[in-house]
Short mmCIF file of C-alpha atoms in Angstrom, two decimals:
data_model
loop_
_atom_site.label_atom_id
_atom_site.label_comp_id
_atom_site.label_asym_id
_atom_site.label_seq_id
_atom_site.Cartn_x
_atom_site.Cartn_y
_atom_site.Cartn_z
CA MET A 1456 -26.70 38.21 1.96
CA THR A 1457 -29.62 38.95 4.28
CA GLN A 1458 -33.34 39.42 3.78
CA ARG A 1459 -34.07 41.39 6.95
CA PRO A 1460 -33.04 44.98 7.16
CA ASP A 1461 -29.92 45.32 9.27
CA PRO A 1462 -30.57 47.03 12.53
CA HIS A 1463 -28.16 49.82 13.19
CA VAL A 1464 -28.43 51.25 16.73
CA THR A 1465 -26.33 54.08 18.20
CA GLY A 1466 -25.91 55.50 21.64
CA THR A 1467 -26.56 52.30 23.61
CA PHE A 1468 -24.86 51.57 26.88
CA PRO A 1469 -22.77 48.74 25.38
CA VAL A 1470 -21.53 51.08 22.70
CA LYS A 1471 -20.67 53.76 25.32
CA ARG A 1472 -18.93 51.29 27.54
CA GLY A 1473 -17.22 49.77 24.46
CA LEU A 1474 -15.19 52.92 23.93
CA ALA A 1475 -14.09 52.86 27.58
CA GLU A 1476 -12.92 49.24 27.05
CA MET A 1477 -10.83 50.32 24.03
CA LEU A 1478 -9.02 52.88 26.16
CA ARG A 1479 -7.73 50.30 28.58
CA GLY A 1480 -4.00 50.12 29.01
CA GLY A 1481 -3.64 53.65 27.57
CA VAL A 1482 -2.89 57.18 28.65
CA ILE A 1483 -5.39 60.03 28.24
CA MET A 1484 -3.66 63.35 28.21
CA ASP A 1485 -4.98 66.85 29.09
CA VAL A 1486 -4.21 69.27 26.19
CA VAL A 1487 -4.95 72.98 25.84
CA THR A 1488 -3.92 73.59 22.22
CA PRO A 1489 -3.98 71.66 18.89
CA GLU A 1490 -0.15 71.60 19.12
CA HIS A 1491 -0.32 69.91 22.53
CA ALA A 1492 -2.85 67.43 21.14
CA ARG A 1493 -0.46 66.51 18.30
CA ILE A 1494 2.45 66.05 20.83
CA ALA A 1495 0.04 63.72 22.81
CA GLU A 1496 -0.94 61.71 19.75
CA ASP A 1497 2.70 61.46 18.58
CA ALA A 1498 3.67 60.20 22.06
CA GLY A 1499 1.08 57.44 21.87
CA ALA A 1500 -1.86 58.86 23.89
CA CYS A 1501 -5.04 56.71 23.41
CA ALA A 1502 -7.16 59.87 23.76
CA VAL A 1503 -6.87 63.52 24.68
CA MET A 1504 -8.83 65.76 27.10
CA ALA A 1505 -9.42 69.12 25.51
CA LEU A 1506 -9.57 71.94 28.06
CA GLU A 1507 -8.64 75.57 28.39
CA ARG A 1508 -6.39 75.34 31.37
CA VAL A 1509 -4.73 72.37 32.87
CA PRO A 1510 -5.78 71.71 36.55
CA ALA A 1511 -2.54 73.28 37.96
CA ASP A 1512 -3.48 76.56 36.17
CA ILE A 1513 -7.12 76.41 37.30
CA ARG A 1514 -5.87 76.02 40.88
CA ARG A 1515 -3.49 78.95 40.47
CA ASP A 1516 -6.04 81.24 38.86
CA GLY A 1517 -9.03 80.50 41.09
CA GLY A 1518 -12.45 81.76 40.06
CA VAL A 1519 -15.05 79.70 38.32
CA ALA A 1520 -13.88 77.04 35.94
CA ARG A 1521 -16.28 76.14 33.16
CA MET A 1522 -16.63 74.11 30.01
CA SER A 1523 -14.04 75.22 27.36
CA ASP A 1524 -14.82 77.31 24.30
CA PRO A 1525 -16.35 75.12 21.48
CA GLU A 1526 -13.97 76.69 19.04
CA MET A 1527 -10.96 75.53 21.07
CA ILE A 1528 -12.46 72.00 21.31
CA GLU A 1529 -13.11 71.86 17.60
CA GLY A 1530 -9.53 72.93 16.92
CA ILE A 1531 -8.27 70.00 18.96
CA LYS A 1532 -10.78 67.59 17.31
CA ALA A 1533 -9.45 68.66 13.87
CA ALA A 1534 -5.81 68.18 14.92
CA VAL A 1535 -5.89 64.54 15.92
CA SER A 1536 -7.43 61.20 14.96
CA ILE A 1537 -7.65 59.67 18.44
CA PRO A 1538 -10.76 60.15 20.61
CA VAL A 1539 -11.25 63.66 22.14
CA MET A 1540 -12.82 64.07 25.54
CA ALA A 1541 -13.95 67.33 27.17
CA LYS A 1542 -15.04 68.43 30.68
CA VAL A 1543 -18.33 69.72 31.97
CA ARG A 1544 -19.16 70.98 35.38
CA ILE A 1545 -20.85 68.54 37.79
CA GLY A 1546 -24.57 68.71 37.20
CA HIS A 1547 -24.31 71.04 34.20
CA PHE A 1548 -26.32 69.05 31.66
CA VAL A 1549 -26.48 71.89 29.22
CA GLU A 1550 -22.71 72.02 28.80
CA ALA A 1551 -22.96 68.29 28.17
CA GLN A 1552 -25.69 68.87 25.54
CA ILE A 1553 -23.30 71.34 23.81
CA LEU A 1554 -20.32 68.94 23.90
CA GLN A 1555 -22.44 66.17 22.49
CA SER A 1556 -23.59 68.48 19.62
CA LEU A 1557 -19.92 69.19 18.91
CA GLY A 1558 -19.36 65.45 18.49
CA VAL A 1559 -16.82 64.95 21.32
CA ASP A 1560 -16.23 61.32 21.95
CA PHE A 1561 -16.41 61.25 25.74
CA VAL A 1562 -17.60 63.76 28.37
CA ASP A 1563 -15.92 64.13 31.71
CA GLU A 1564 -18.31 65.32 34.40
CA SER A 1565 -15.44 66.65 36.36
CA GLU A 1566 -14.79 68.00 39.94
CA VAL A 1567 -11.87 69.92 38.39
CA LEU A 1568 -14.48 72.42 37.13
CA THR A 1569 -16.66 74.48 39.56
CA PRO A 1570 -19.75 72.38 40.33
CA ALA A 1571 -23.01 73.70 38.85
CA ASP A 1572 -25.35 71.61 41.12
CA GLU A 1573 -24.71 70.82 44.75
CA ALA A 1574 -26.99 67.81 44.90
CA HIS A 1575 -27.37 66.27 41.48
CA HIS A 1576 -25.07 64.84 38.80
CA ILE A 1577 -26.11 64.63 35.28
CA ASP A 1578 -28.55 61.95 34.14
CA LYS A 1579 -26.07 60.29 31.77
CA TYR A 1580 -28.63 57.88 30.31
CA ALA A 1581 -30.24 60.90 28.62
CA PHE A 1582 -27.22 61.21 26.35
CA ASP A 1583 -25.73 59.24 23.39
CA VAL A 1584 -22.22 60.38 24.23
CA PRO A 1585 -20.46 58.24 26.91
CA PHE A 1586 -19.51 59.95 30.27
CA VAL A 1587 -16.58 59.38 32.65
CA CYS A 1588 -16.94 60.44 36.29
CA GLY A 1589 -14.57 60.71 39.19
CA ALA A 1590 -14.88 58.72 42.35
CA THR A 1591 -13.06 58.63 45.70
CA SER A 1592 -14.84 55.50 47.03
CA LEU A 1593 -16.70 52.54 45.85
CA GLY A 1594 -20.00 54.03 46.88
CA GLU A 1595 -19.37 57.16 44.80
CA ALA A 1596 -18.24 55.08 41.87
CA LEU A 1597 -21.52 53.02 42.03
CA ARG A 1598 -23.67 56.01 42.29
CA ARG A 1599 -22.07 57.40 39.05
CA VAL A 1600 -22.53 54.06 37.37
CA GLY A 1601 -26.18 54.10 38.48
CA GLU A 1602 -26.52 57.47 36.76
CA GLY A 1603 -25.23 55.98 33.52
CA ALA A 1604 -21.44 56.57 33.60
CA ALA A 1605 -19.65 54.32 31.15
CA LEU A 1606 -16.24 54.77 32.82
CA ILE A 1607 -15.03 55.57 36.37
CA ARG A 1608 -11.74 57.24 37.16
CA SER A 1609 -10.44 57.54 40.75
CA LYS A 1610 -10.23 61.25 41.46
CA GLY A 1611 -6.90 61.76 43.08
CA GLU A 1612 -6.16 65.43 43.56
CA ALA A 1613 -5.88 67.14 40.13
CA GLY A 1614 -3.23 69.75 39.42
CA THR A 1615 -0.99 68.76 42.36
CA GLY A 1616 1.49 66.37 40.73
CA ASN A 1617 1.07 64.46 43.98
CA ILE A 1618 0.02 60.77 43.61
CA VAL A 1619 -0.97 60.30 47.31
CA GLU A 1620 -4.73 60.96 46.89
CA ALA A 1621 -4.91 58.84 43.79
CA VAL A 1622 -3.42 55.93 45.74
CA ARG A 1623 -5.85 56.54 48.62
CA HIS A 1624 -8.88 56.45 46.25
CA LEU A 1625 -7.73 53.51 44.25
CA ARG A 1626 -6.99 51.49 47.42
CA SER A 1627 -10.41 52.45 48.86
CA ILE A 1628 -12.30 51.37 45.73
CA THR A 1629 -10.46 48.12 45.05
CA GLY A 1630 -10.18 47.20 48.74
CA ASP A 1631 -13.95 47.52 49.17
CA MET A 1632 -14.54 45.50 46.03
CA ARG A 1633 -12.33 42.67 47.44
CA LYS A 1634 -14.34 42.78 50.70
CA LEU A 1635 -17.68 42.63 48.83
CA THR A 1636 -16.61 39.43 47.22
CA GLN A 1637 -16.39 37.83 50.65
CA ALA A 1638 -19.70 39.22 51.94
CA ASP A 1639 -22.76 36.90 52.28
CA ALA A 1640 -26.12 37.86 50.79
CA ALA A 1641 -27.44 39.45 53.94
CA GLU A 1642 -24.30 41.53 54.47
CA LEU A 1643 -24.71 43.01 50.92
CA PHE A 1644 -27.85 44.85 52.02
CA ASP A 1645 -25.81 46.49 54.78
CA TRP A 1646 -23.00 47.24 52.29
CA ALA A 1647 -25.46 48.91 49.98
CA LYS A 1648 -26.66 51.10 52.85
CA ARG A 1649 -23.22 52.01 53.99
CA LEU A 1650 -21.90 52.72 50.48
CA GLN A 1651 -25.16 54.68 49.62
CA ALA A 1652 -25.13 52.68 46.41
CA PRO A 1653 -27.84 50.85 44.50
CA LEU A 1654 -28.19 47.30 45.78
CA PRO A 1655 -28.25 45.56 42.35
CA LEU A 1656 -24.88 47.20 41.53
CA VAL A 1657 -23.47 46.12 44.91
CA GLN A 1658 -24.61 42.57 44.18
CA GLU A 1659 -23.08 42.70 40.73
CA VAL A 1660 -19.72 43.87 42.13
CA ALA A 1661 -19.79 41.12 44.82
CA LYS A 1662 -20.35 38.53 42.01
CA ALA A 1663 -17.89 39.88 39.46
CA GLY A 1664 -15.21 41.32 41.89
CA TRP A 1665 -15.07 44.40 39.77
CA LEU A 1666 -17.06 47.51 38.67
CA PRO A 1667 -19.60 47.01 35.81
CA VAL A 1668 -17.43 49.49 33.80
CA PRO A 1669 -13.60 50.06 33.52
CA LEU A 1670 -11.76 51.84 36.41
CA PHE A 1671 -9.03 54.31 35.36
CA CYS A 1672 -6.87 56.54 37.55
CA ALA A 1673 -6.58 60.36 37.45
CA GLY A 1674 -5.24 63.16 39.60
CA GLY A 1675 -1.58 63.56 40.44
CA ILE A 1676 0.28 61.41 38.03
CA ALA A 1677 3.60 63.14 37.16
CA THR A 1678 6.12 60.40 36.39
CA PRO A 1679 6.28 57.02 34.57
CA ALA A 1680 6.62 55.39 37.99
CA ASP A 1681 3.39 57.08 39.12
CA ALA A 1682 1.52 55.71 36.18
CA ALA A 1683 2.85 52.21 36.75
CA LEU A 1684 1.98 52.46 40.50
CA ALA A 1685 -1.64 53.30 39.55
CA MET A 1686 -1.70 50.30 37.20
CA GLN A 1687 -0.27 47.94 39.65
CA LEU A 1688 -2.83 49.13 42.23
CA GLY A 1689 -5.60 48.09 39.82
CA ALA A 1690 -6.29 50.96 37.55
CA GLU A 1691 -6.88 49.92 33.99
CA ALA A 1692 -5.63 53.09 32.31
CA VAL A 1693 -4.40 56.57 33.41
CA PHE A 1694 -5.39 60.17 32.89
CA VAL A 1695 -2.44 62.59 33.00
CA GLY A 1696 -3.30 66.25 33.39
CA SER A 1697 -0.82 68.83 34.45
CA GLY A 1698 1.94 66.25 34.78
CA ILE A 1699 2.91 66.38 31.14
CA PHE A 1700 2.65 69.93 29.96
CA LYS A 1701 3.74 71.43 33.32
CA SER A 1702 7.04 69.53 33.10
CA ASP A 1703 10.33 70.57 31.59
CA GLU A 1704 10.11 68.40 28.41
CA PRO A 1705 6.51 67.38 27.67
CA ALA A 1706 7.17 65.15 24.51
CA PRO A 1707 9.67 62.65 25.97
CA ARG A 1708 7.76 62.58 29.38
CA ALA A 1709 4.49 61.85 27.50
CA LYS A 1710 6.12 59.03 25.57
CA ALA A 1711 7.73 57.62 28.66
CA ILE A 1712 4.40 57.61 30.61
CA VAL A 1713 2.71 55.79 27.65
CA GLU A 1714 5.50 53.08 27.79
CA ALA A 1715 5.29 52.84 31.55
CA THR A 1716 1.54 52.30 31.45
CA THR A 1717 1.96 49.40 28.92
CA HIS A 1718 4.95 47.81 30.65
CA PHE A 1719 3.73 48.59 34.21
CA GLN A 1720 4.97 45.34 35.66
CA ASP A 1721 8.45 45.38 34.13
CA ALA A 1722 10.83 47.31 36.33
CA ALA A 1723 13.68 47.15 33.84
CA ILE A 1724 11.59 48.92 31.21
CA LEU A 1725 10.37 51.41 33.79
CA ALA A 1726 13.95 52.23 34.71
CA LYS A 1727 14.88 52.67 31.05
CA VAL A 1728 11.95 55.00 30.23
CA SER A 1729 12.40 57.06 33.49
CA ARG A 1730 15.91 58.15 32.48
CA GLY A 1731 16.76 61.72 31.48
CA LEU A 1732 13.25 63.24 31.43
CA GLY A 1733 14.17 66.54 32.92
CA THR A 1734 12.35 68.02 35.90
CA PRO A 1735 8.74 66.92 36.62
CA MET A 1736 6.12 69.40 37.61
CA THR A 1737 7.06 70.85 41.07
CA GLY A 1738 3.88 69.51 42.77
CA ILE A 1739 2.05 70.46 45.92
CA GLY A 1740 1.79 68.78 49.32
CA MET A 1741 -1.75 68.04 50.52
CA ASP A 1742 -1.37 70.24 53.58
CA GLU A 1743 -0.60 73.28 51.31
CA LEU A 1744 -3.87 72.92 49.43
CA GLU A 1745 -6.62 75.54 49.69
CA HIS A 1746 -9.20 73.49 47.81
CA HIS A 1747 -9.54 69.79 47.66
CA TYR A 1748 -11.31 69.14 44.28
CA ALA A 1749 -11.98 65.53 45.30
CA ASP A 1750 -14.44 66.71 47.88
CA ARG A 1751 -16.67 67.91 45.07
CA GLY A 1752 -19.31 65.33 44.00
CA TRP A 1753 -22.11 63.78 45.91
CA MET B 446 0.10 28.75 23.77
CA TYR B 447 -2.15 31.51 22.60
CA GLY B 448 -1.00 35.10 22.96
CA VAL B 449 -2.99 38.34 23.15
CA LEU B 450 -1.18 41.49 22.12
CA ALA B 451 -1.40 43.59 25.28
CA LEU B 452 0.20 46.92 24.38
CA GLN B 453 -3.08 48.67 24.78
CA GLY B 454 -6.77 48.11 24.36
CA ALA B 455 -9.32 45.35 25.04
CA PHE B 456 -6.89 42.55 25.52
CA ALA B 457 -8.26 41.33 28.85
CA ALA B 458 -11.68 40.71 27.32
CA HIS B 459 -10.18 38.49 24.68
CA ARG B 460 -8.33 36.44 27.23
CA ARG B 461 -11.62 35.97 29.13
CA ARG B 462 -13.39 34.71 26.02
CA LEU B 463 -10.51 32.27 25.32
CA ALA B 464 -10.54 31.17 28.94
CA GLU B 465 -14.24 30.29 28.63
CA LEU B 466 -13.29 27.98 25.82
CA GLY B 467 -10.75 26.33 28.10
CA ILE B 468 -7.79 28.01 26.41
CA SER B 469 -5.10 29.61 28.46
CA SER B 470 -3.27 32.57 27.00
CA ARG B 471 -0.50 34.94 27.83
CA GLU B 472 -0.21 38.73 27.31
CA VAL B 473 2.28 39.72 24.67
CA ARG B 474 4.31 42.96 25.21
CA THR B 475 7.82 41.97 24.37
CA PRO B 476 9.69 39.91 21.76
CA ALA B 477 10.28 37.25 24.47
CA ASP B 478 6.48 37.03 24.95
CA LEU B 479 5.91 36.72 21.30
CA ALA B 480 8.44 33.85 20.92
CA ALA B 481 6.40 31.83 23.44
CA VAL B 482 3.15 31.77 21.51
CA GLU B 483 1.87 29.90 18.45
CA ALA B 484 -1.26 31.94 17.76
CA LEU B 485 -2.07 35.59 18.37
CA VAL B 486 -5.10 37.77 19.04
CA MET B 487 -4.63 41.45 18.17
CA PRO B 488 -7.41 43.36 20.05
CA GLY B 489 -9.19 46.60 19.57
CA GLY B 490 -7.82 49.81 20.99
CA GLU B 491 -6.18 52.79 19.44
CA SER B 492 -4.23 51.72 16.38
CA THR B 493 -1.94 54.80 16.52
CA THR B 494 -1.02 54.02 20.12
CA MET B 495 -0.34 50.33 19.28
CA SER B 496 1.70 51.32 16.27
CA ASN B 497 3.86 53.54 18.46
CA LEU B 498 4.31 50.84 21.11
CA LEU B 499 5.00 48.15 18.59
CA GLY B 500 8.04 50.32 17.65
CA SER B 501 9.18 51.16 21.08
CA SER B 502 8.77 47.62 22.48
CA GLY B 503 10.88 46.05 19.63
CA LEU B 504 7.92 43.92 18.63
CA PHE B 505 7.31 45.22 15.16
CA ASP B 506 9.94 43.33 13.19
CA PRO B 507 9.63 39.98 14.95
CA LEU B 508 5.82 40.17 14.74
CA ALA B 509 6.03 41.03 11.04
CA GLU B 510 8.26 37.88 10.50
CA ARG B 511 5.83 35.63 12.38
CA LEU B 512 2.84 36.97 10.46
CA ALA B 513 4.69 36.43 7.18
CA ALA B 514 5.55 32.88 8.30
CA GLY B 515 1.87 32.12 8.74
CA MET B 516 1.20 32.46 12.49
CA PRO B 517 -2.63 32.17 12.96
CA THR B 518 -3.88 35.57 13.97
CA PHE B 519 -7.23 37.05 14.87
CA GLY B 520 -7.46 40.87 14.58
CA THR B 521 -10.41 42.82 15.82
CA CYS B 522 -11.02 46.51 15.14
CA ALA B 523 -7.56 48.11 15.57
CA GLY B 524 -6.09 44.57 15.16
CA MET B 525 -7.73 44.53 11.74
CA ILE B 526 -6.15 47.85 10.88
CA LEU B 527 -2.75 46.53 11.91
CA LEU B 528 -3.05 43.47 9.72
CA ALA B 529 -4.38 45.48 6.72
CA ASP B 530 -2.46 45.97 3.46
CA LYS B 531 -3.65 49.54 3.09
CA VAL B 532 -4.89 51.97 5.78
CA LEU B 533 -6.75 55.17 4.81
CA ASP B 534 -7.15 58.14 7.10
CA GLY B 535 -4.24 56.85 9.30
CA ARG B 536 -1.34 58.94 10.50
CA ALA B 537 1.44 59.30 7.97
CA ASP B 538 3.81 57.44 10.34
CA GLN B 539 1.28 54.76 11.21
CA ARG B 540 2.59 51.28 10.54
CA SER B 541 0.64 48.18 9.60
CA PHE B 542 1.85 44.68 8.76
CA GLY B 543 0.22 44.52 5.34
CA VAL B 544 -0.49 40.79 5.43
CA LEU B 545 -4.30 40.89 4.96
CA ASP B 546 -5.21 41.96 1.44
CA VAL B 547 -7.80 44.53 2.34
CA THR B 548 -8.10 48.38 2.24
CA VAL B 549 -9.50 49.77 5.58
CA ARG B 550 -10.51 53.34 6.46
CA ARG B 551 -9.80 54.23 10.09
CA ASN B 552 -12.94 55.39 11.83
CA GLY B 553 -14.72 54.76 8.68
CA TRP B 554 -18.14 54.83 10.22
CA GLY B 555 -17.56 58.21 11.98
CA ARG B 556 -16.75 59.25 15.58
CA GLN B 557 -17.96 57.69 18.84
CA LEU B 558 -21.52 59.03 18.43
CA ASP B 559 -21.71 56.96 15.22
CA SER B 560 -20.57 53.79 17.00
CA PHE B 561 -23.35 51.19 16.76
CA GLU B 562 -24.65 47.66 17.48
CA THR B 563 -26.19 45.34 14.86
CA GLU B 564 -27.04 41.74 13.99
CA LEU B 565 -24.75 40.04 11.50
CA ASP B 566 -25.25 36.92 9.36
CA VAL B 567 -21.91 35.06 9.54
CA THR B 568 -21.17 32.35 6.99
CA GLY B 569 -21.48 29.01 8.74
CA PHE B 570 -23.29 30.25 11.86
CA ASP B 571 -26.93 29.13 12.41
CA GLY B 572 -28.11 32.29 14.05
CA PRO B 573 -27.19 35.89 13.87
CA PHE B 574 -24.03 37.25 15.66
CA HIS B 575 -24.34 40.47 17.63
CA GLY B 576 -21.78 42.96 16.35
CA VAL B 577 -20.62 45.93 18.46
CA PHE B 578 -18.79 48.49 16.33
CA ILE B 579 -16.65 51.11 18.19
CA ARG B 580 -15.16 53.87 15.99
CA ALA B 581 -14.73 50.91 13.73
CA PRO B 582 -12.66 50.63 10.61
CA ARG B 583 -14.51 50.31 7.34
CA VAL B 584 -13.39 47.82 4.78
CA GLU B 585 -13.30 49.59 1.45
CA ALA B 586 -11.67 46.91 -0.82
CA VAL B 587 -10.84 43.19 -0.49
CA GLY B 588 -8.34 41.23 -2.57
CA PRO B 589 -9.12 38.02 -4.51
CA ASP B 590 -7.77 35.74 -1.77
CA VAL B 591 -9.95 37.21 0.97
CA ASP B 592 -13.15 35.52 1.97
CA VAL B 593 -15.80 37.81 3.29
CA LEU B 594 -17.69 35.94 6.10
CA ALA B 595 -20.13 38.77 7.05
CA PHE B 596 -21.43 42.06 5.69
CA HIS B 597 -23.18 44.97 7.33
CA GLY B 598 -25.25 46.34 4.44
CA ASP B 599 -22.80 46.29 1.59
CA ASP B 600 -19.72 46.56 3.82
CA PRO B 601 -17.50 43.55 4.63
CA VAL B 602 -17.08 43.39 8.43
CA LEU B 603 -15.58 39.88 8.90
CA VAL B 604 -12.90 38.53 6.56
CA ALA B 605 -10.55 35.58 6.48
CA GLN B 606 -7.36 34.92 4.46
CA GLY B 607 -5.27 31.86 5.05
CA ALA B 608 -4.37 31.78 8.76
CA LEU B 609 -5.82 35.27 9.38
CA LEU B 610 -9.28 36.19 10.67
CA ALA B 611 -10.25 39.82 11.07
CA ALA B 612 -13.35 41.55 12.36
CA ALA B 613 -14.28 45.27 12.17
CA PHE B 614 -16.38 44.81 15.34
CA HIS B 615 -15.75 43.39 18.88
CA PRO B 616 -16.67 39.72 19.50
CA GLU B 617 -14.80 40.02 22.83
CA LEU B 618 -17.40 42.44 24.26
CA THR B 619 -20.39 40.02 23.80
CA PRO B 620 -20.72 36.64 25.48
CA ASP B 621 -21.20 34.73 22.20
CA PRO B 622 -18.13 32.41 21.87
CA ARG B 623 -18.73 31.38 18.21
CA LEU B 624 -16.08 33.62 16.59
CA HIS B 625 -13.39 32.77 19.09
CA GLU B 626 -14.32 29.12 18.49
CA ARG B 627 -13.86 29.71 14.81
CA PHE B 628 -10.48 31.13 15.44
CA VAL B 629 -9.53 28.13 17.59
CA GLU B 630 -10.59 25.82 14.70
CA LEU B 631 -8.44 27.93 12.35
CA VAL B 632 -5.46 27.51 14.71
CA GLY B 633 -6.03 23.72 14.79
CA SER B 634 -6.11 23.50 10.97
CA ALA B 635 -3.35 25.93 10.17
CA ALA B 636 -0.28 24.78 8.42
CA PRO B 637 2.90 24.84 10.54
CA GLU B 638 4.86 28.07 10.29
CA THR B 639 7.58 28.19 7.68
CA GLU B 640 11.11 28.35 9.08
CA GLU B 641 12.51 30.81 6.62
CA VAL B 642 10.81 33.92 5.44
#
């Protein structure tokens, strides 16, 4: 049909961002075993995050949290057909090289693990695999986009089952985006300075009214209502970590959170799916916390 | 009214492309939403997730009826999988509507690291169309009533059959409006839906 050889280019930014676009409206679930991964896929997860311990256990155990064992990640990859993500420590580009060589579909440069570099995040343009990074503010989100992140998630406070920090971070990011759309050209220079973010990205947000990549929510979602709250506040998909497998009955809760994320504006459906799910994870108040993971990242 | 299936995936990008052509659309999540539309876009996303949600939202059966009655429908990526007659490498419980006479292999090009961009020659278009393939389905067989409108190498990547148009790639992720225009033409020329199935 064609005379010219078809180009076939992999690892480009549109291709990385493209997978983030495909995850919109979905739920990405933390899983620690192939069996968990299958429960997540059965429940309708659009992707799974393979890790050795859910954040609530990392918090309980203390010590240094690192990339998971490749064998464990491969076991999860083999168990499901949906995309598999895995976490690396902030700045630990060798862990990212290893995950890329394993063929994971997305790398999370995550504050839930113990940071490896106190000044630098990973140069994500150096990779073919897409990256997701956490952010507490618009400036932090745009710094990560500037480094090549294909997806941003608000950080919240992982492993707490408490949505309050996720709400704070989402409101901060979306609120500042709304303000940027009202700023004039001169004010944008000042915004870039205050946000400590690249000016061209600040100008892009001012014009588009949104980040150049999708914005998801993570950290503290424990119920279908939490997921719908994040979506109504502007998140385009949700990550659920400890909230599912630290609850009484993970499978029905996982399914309910998937349905709540799709039907996030329909209170009657939210009421229906919230019934009879057993006890959610107990959760932790912010004043009881020893470590705020959200403070990690620069 | 155009509808965009909004259970999960890249539905917002499709609505933007349609809006740029002056076409308003609504998101379809429930049977009531579906009843209000005359044409449907089924976007990319995770086909297993959508298959699940089609069941739990009560959409599967009414949507199957509308497709059988000839509702004009444009499926991209996961949307193509949902339309396909036969799905390889899907989950055992994964449901598809079986109205498009093709056999597709889920993630037939590989994992995300194998996702790619290319230029496509589309039948009837003057210049090449930029194709973004994300964990895309691979069409392994097409039936006699299916027109292949574009290939990548030897693989069909854009097909049409009656009121159906299906792409293995993502025209909603690139600014080129021509494929959405092609769908709008298809909707304009489609026969009215049959009352009885």
